[in-house]
GROMACS .gro file of C-alpha atoms in nm:
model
  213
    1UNK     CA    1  17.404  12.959   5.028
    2UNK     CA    2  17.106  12.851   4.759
    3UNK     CA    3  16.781  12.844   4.830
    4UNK     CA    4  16.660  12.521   4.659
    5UNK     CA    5  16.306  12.591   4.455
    6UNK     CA    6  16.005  12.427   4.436
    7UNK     CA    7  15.910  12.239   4.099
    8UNK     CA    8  15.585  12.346   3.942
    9UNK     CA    9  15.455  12.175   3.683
   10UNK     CA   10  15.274  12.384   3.362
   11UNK     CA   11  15.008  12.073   3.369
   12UNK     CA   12  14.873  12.119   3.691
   13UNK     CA   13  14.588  12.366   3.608
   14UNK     CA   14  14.468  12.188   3.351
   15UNK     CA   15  14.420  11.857   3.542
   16UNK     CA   16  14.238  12.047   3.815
   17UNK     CA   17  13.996  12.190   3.559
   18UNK     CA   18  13.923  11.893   3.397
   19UNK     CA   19  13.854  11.744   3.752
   20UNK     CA   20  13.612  12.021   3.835
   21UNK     CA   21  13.436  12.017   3.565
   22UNK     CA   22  13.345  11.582   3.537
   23UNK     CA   23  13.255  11.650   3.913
   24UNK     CA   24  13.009  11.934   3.813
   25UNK     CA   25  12.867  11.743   3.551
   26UNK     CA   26  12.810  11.418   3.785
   27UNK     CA   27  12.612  11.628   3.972
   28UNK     CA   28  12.377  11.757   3.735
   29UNK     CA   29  12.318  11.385   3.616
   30UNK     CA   30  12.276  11.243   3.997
   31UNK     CA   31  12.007  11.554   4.028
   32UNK     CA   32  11.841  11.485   3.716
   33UNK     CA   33  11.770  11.113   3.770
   34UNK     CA   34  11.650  11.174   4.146
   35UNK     CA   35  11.413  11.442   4.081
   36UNK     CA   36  11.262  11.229   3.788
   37UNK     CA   37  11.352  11.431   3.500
   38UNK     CA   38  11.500  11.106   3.342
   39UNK     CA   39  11.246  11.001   3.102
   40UNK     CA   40  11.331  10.618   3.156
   41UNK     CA   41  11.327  10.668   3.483
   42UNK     CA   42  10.970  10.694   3.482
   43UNK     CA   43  10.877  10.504   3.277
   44UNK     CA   44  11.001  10.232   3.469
   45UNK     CA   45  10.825  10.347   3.790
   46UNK     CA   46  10.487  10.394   3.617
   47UNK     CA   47  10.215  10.114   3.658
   48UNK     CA   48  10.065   9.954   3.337
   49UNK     CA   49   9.686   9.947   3.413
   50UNK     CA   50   9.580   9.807   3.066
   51UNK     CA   51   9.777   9.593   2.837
   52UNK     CA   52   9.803   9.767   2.437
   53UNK     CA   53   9.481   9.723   2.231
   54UNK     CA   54   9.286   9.677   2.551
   55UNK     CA   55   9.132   9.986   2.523
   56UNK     CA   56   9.127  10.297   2.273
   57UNK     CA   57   9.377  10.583   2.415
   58UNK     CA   58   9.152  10.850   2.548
   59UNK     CA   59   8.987  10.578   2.759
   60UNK     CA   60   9.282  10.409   2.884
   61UNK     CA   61   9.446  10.742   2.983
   62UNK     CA   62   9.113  10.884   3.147
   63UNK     CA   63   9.048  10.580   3.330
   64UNK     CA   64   9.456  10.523   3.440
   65UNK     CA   65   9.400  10.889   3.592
   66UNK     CA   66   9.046  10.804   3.752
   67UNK     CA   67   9.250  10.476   3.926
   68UNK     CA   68   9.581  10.666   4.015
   69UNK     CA   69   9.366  10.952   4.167
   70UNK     CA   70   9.152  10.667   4.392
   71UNK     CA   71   9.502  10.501   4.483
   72UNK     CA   72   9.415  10.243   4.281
   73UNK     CA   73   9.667   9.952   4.152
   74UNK     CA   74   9.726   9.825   3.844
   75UNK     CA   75   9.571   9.432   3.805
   76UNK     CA   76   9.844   9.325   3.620
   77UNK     CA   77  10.104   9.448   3.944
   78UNK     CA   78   9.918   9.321   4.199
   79UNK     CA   79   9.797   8.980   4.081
   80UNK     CA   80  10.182   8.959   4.023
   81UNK     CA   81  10.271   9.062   4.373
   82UNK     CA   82   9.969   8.827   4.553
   83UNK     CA   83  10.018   8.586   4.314
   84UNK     CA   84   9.654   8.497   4.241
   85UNK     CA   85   9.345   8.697   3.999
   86UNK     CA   86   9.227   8.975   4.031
   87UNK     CA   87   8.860   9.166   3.943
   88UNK     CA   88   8.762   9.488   3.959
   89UNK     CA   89   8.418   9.713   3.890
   90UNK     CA   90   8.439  10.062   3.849
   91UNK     CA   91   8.108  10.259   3.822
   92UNK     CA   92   8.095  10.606   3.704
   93UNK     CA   93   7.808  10.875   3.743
   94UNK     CA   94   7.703  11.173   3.664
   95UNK     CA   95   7.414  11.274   3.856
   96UNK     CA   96   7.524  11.070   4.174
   97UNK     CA   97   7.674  11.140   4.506
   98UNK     CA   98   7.946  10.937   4.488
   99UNK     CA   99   8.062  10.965   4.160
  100UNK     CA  100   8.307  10.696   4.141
  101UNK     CA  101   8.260  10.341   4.253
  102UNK     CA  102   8.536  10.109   4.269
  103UNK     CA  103   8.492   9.727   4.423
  104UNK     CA  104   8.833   9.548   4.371
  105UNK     CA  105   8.803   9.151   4.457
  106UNK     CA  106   9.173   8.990   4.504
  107UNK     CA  107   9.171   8.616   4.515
  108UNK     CA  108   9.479   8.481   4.673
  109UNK     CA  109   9.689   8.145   4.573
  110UNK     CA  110   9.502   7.959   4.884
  111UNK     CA  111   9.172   8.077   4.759
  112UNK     CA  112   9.124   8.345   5.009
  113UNK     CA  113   9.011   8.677   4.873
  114UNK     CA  114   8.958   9.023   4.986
  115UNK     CA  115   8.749   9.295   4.856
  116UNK     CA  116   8.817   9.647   4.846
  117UNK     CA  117   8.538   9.884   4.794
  118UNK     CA  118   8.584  10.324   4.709
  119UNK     CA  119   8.383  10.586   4.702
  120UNK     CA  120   8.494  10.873   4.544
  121UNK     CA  121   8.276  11.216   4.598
  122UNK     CA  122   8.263  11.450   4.228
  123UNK     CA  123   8.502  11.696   4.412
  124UNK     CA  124   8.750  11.401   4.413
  125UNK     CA  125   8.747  11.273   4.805
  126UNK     CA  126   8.710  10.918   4.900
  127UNK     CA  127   8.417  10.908   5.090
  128UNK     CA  128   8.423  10.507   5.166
  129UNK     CA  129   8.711  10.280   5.181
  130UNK     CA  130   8.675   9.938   5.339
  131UNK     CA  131   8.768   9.636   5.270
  132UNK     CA  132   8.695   9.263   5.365
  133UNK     CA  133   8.741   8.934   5.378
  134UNK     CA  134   8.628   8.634   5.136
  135UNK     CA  135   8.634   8.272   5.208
  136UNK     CA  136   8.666   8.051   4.931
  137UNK     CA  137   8.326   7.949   4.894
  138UNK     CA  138   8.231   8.295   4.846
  139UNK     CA  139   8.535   8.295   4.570
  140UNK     CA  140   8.397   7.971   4.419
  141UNK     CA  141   8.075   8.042   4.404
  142UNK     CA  142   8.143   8.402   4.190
  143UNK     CA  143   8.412   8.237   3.989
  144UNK     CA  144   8.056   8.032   3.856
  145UNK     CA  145   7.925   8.343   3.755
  146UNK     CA  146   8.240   8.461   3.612
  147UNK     CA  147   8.195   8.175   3.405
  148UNK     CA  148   7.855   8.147   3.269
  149UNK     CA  149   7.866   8.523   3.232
  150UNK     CA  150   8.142   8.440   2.962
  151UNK     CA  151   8.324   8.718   3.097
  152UNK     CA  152   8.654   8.646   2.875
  153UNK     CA  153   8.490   8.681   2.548
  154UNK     CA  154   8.226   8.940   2.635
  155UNK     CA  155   8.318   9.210   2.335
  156UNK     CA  156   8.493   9.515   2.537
  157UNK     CA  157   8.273   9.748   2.370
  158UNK     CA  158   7.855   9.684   2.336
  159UNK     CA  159   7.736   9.864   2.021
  160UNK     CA  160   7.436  10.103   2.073
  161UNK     CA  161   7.215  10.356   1.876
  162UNK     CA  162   7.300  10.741   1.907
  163UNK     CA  163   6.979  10.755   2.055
  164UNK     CA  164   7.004  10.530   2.336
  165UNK     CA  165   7.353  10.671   2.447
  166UNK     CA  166   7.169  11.025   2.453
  167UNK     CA  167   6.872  10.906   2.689
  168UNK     CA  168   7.098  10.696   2.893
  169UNK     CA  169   7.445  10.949   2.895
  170UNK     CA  170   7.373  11.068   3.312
  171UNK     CA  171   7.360  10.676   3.376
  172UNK     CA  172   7.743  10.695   3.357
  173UNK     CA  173   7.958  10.382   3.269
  174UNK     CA  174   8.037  10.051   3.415
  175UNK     CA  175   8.361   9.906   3.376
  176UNK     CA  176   8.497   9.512   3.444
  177UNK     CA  177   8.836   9.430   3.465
  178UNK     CA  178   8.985   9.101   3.515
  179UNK     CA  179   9.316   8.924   3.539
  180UNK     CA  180   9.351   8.546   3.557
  181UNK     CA  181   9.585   8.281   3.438
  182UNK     CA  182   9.814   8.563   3.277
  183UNK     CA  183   9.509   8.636   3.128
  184UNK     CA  184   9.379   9.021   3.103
  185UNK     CA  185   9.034   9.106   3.014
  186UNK     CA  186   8.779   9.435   3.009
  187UNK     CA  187   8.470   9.556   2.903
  188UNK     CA  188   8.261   9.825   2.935
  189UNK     CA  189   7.925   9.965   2.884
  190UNK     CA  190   7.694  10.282   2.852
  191UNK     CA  191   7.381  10.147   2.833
  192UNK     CA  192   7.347   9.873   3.083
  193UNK     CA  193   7.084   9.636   2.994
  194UNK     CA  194   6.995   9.349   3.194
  195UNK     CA  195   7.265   9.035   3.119
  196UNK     CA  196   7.550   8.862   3.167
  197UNK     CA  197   7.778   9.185   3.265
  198UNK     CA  198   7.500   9.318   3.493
  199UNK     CA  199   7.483   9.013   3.677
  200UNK     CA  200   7.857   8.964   3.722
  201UNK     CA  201   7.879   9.347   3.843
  202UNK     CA  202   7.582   9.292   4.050
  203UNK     CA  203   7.714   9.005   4.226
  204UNK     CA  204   8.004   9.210   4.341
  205UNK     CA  205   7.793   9.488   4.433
  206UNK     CA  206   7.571   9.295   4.653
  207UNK     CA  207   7.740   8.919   4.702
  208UNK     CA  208   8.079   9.031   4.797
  209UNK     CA  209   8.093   9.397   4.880
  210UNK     CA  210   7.710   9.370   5.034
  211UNK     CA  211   7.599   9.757   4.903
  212UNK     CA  212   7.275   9.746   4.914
  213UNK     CA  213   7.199  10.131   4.895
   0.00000   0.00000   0.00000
């Protein structure tokens, strides 16, 4: 009596090598994109704080790390999100305690607001963070300022002597951001001089944030 025998097909290894080997490589792919080695990937996941020919590129990417390392948002992402404008002040110091001051105003579609104010200690801690509420005639009444300050056309950058950046270089920097109407706006100064950007910053300062030390 025969013994019938099994078929085996010369194919069969092959297919099973192929098959290992797509799985293998799916893997690597699925581990690459989840650990963020993808390049697009984060780019995609990356806040834009300033808009292209906003600022030079060493500012914009020393200022995008001062903001990330405060936990700060982008304007242009969260006016999106809230729907409304946005304004922010950031002070920085060198012979200060706190050496970073952020006060973030976000005005809502209804014409709420809320304010958000940071300290940031020079060994990087956040010594103050608080924030508040702003009724609309508080928003009203600094939207005024924001307009005879001429905030959208002040020139991002005030032009001063070598000299006066030397005697003033430990009074740090002031910075004013502001986002409104799909409209995106900074400046900045050295030397601050009394004026139409010291008043607006001031206002937040002591208006809407009420520092008064």
């Amino acid at each position: 009596m025969s013994r019938a025998r099994s078929k085996w097909s010369p194919s069969l290894p092959l297919f099973l090598y192929l098959a290992l080997g797509l799985a293998f490589h799916l893997r690597i792919a699925t581990a690459q994109s989840s650990s963020g080695d993808n390049p697009a990937t984060n780019s995609m996941v990356t806040p834009s704080y300033f808009p292209a020919g906003s600022l030079d590129e060493s500012k914009s990417t020393w200022l995008t790390k001062k903001l990330q390392a405060s936990a700060e948002p982008s304007l242009l992402d969260s006016s999106d999100q809230h729907g409304g404008s946005s304004f922010r002040l950031i002070q920085y110091a060198l012979t200060t305690k706190s050496r970073l001051q952020i006060i973030r105003l976000e005005i809502g579609r209804d014409g709420d607001g809320i304010i958000f104010t940071k300290r940031v200690s020079p060994d990087g801690k956040i010594t103050l963070n608080k924030q508040d509420k702003v009724s609309p005639e508080q928003i009203n009444a600094f939207l005024t300022v924001v307009k005879q300050s001429g905030f959208w056309s002040l020139p991002t950058e005030h032009e001063v002597e070598a000299v006066e950046q030397r005697q003033t270089r430990d009074a740090g920097v002031w910075f004013l951001e502001g986002f409104q109407d799909h409209t995106y706006h900074i400046a900045y100064r050295r030397n601050l001089t009394p004026g139409p950007f010291m008043d607006l910053g001031l206002y937040l300062i002591h208006n809407l944030a009420d520092l008064h030390d």
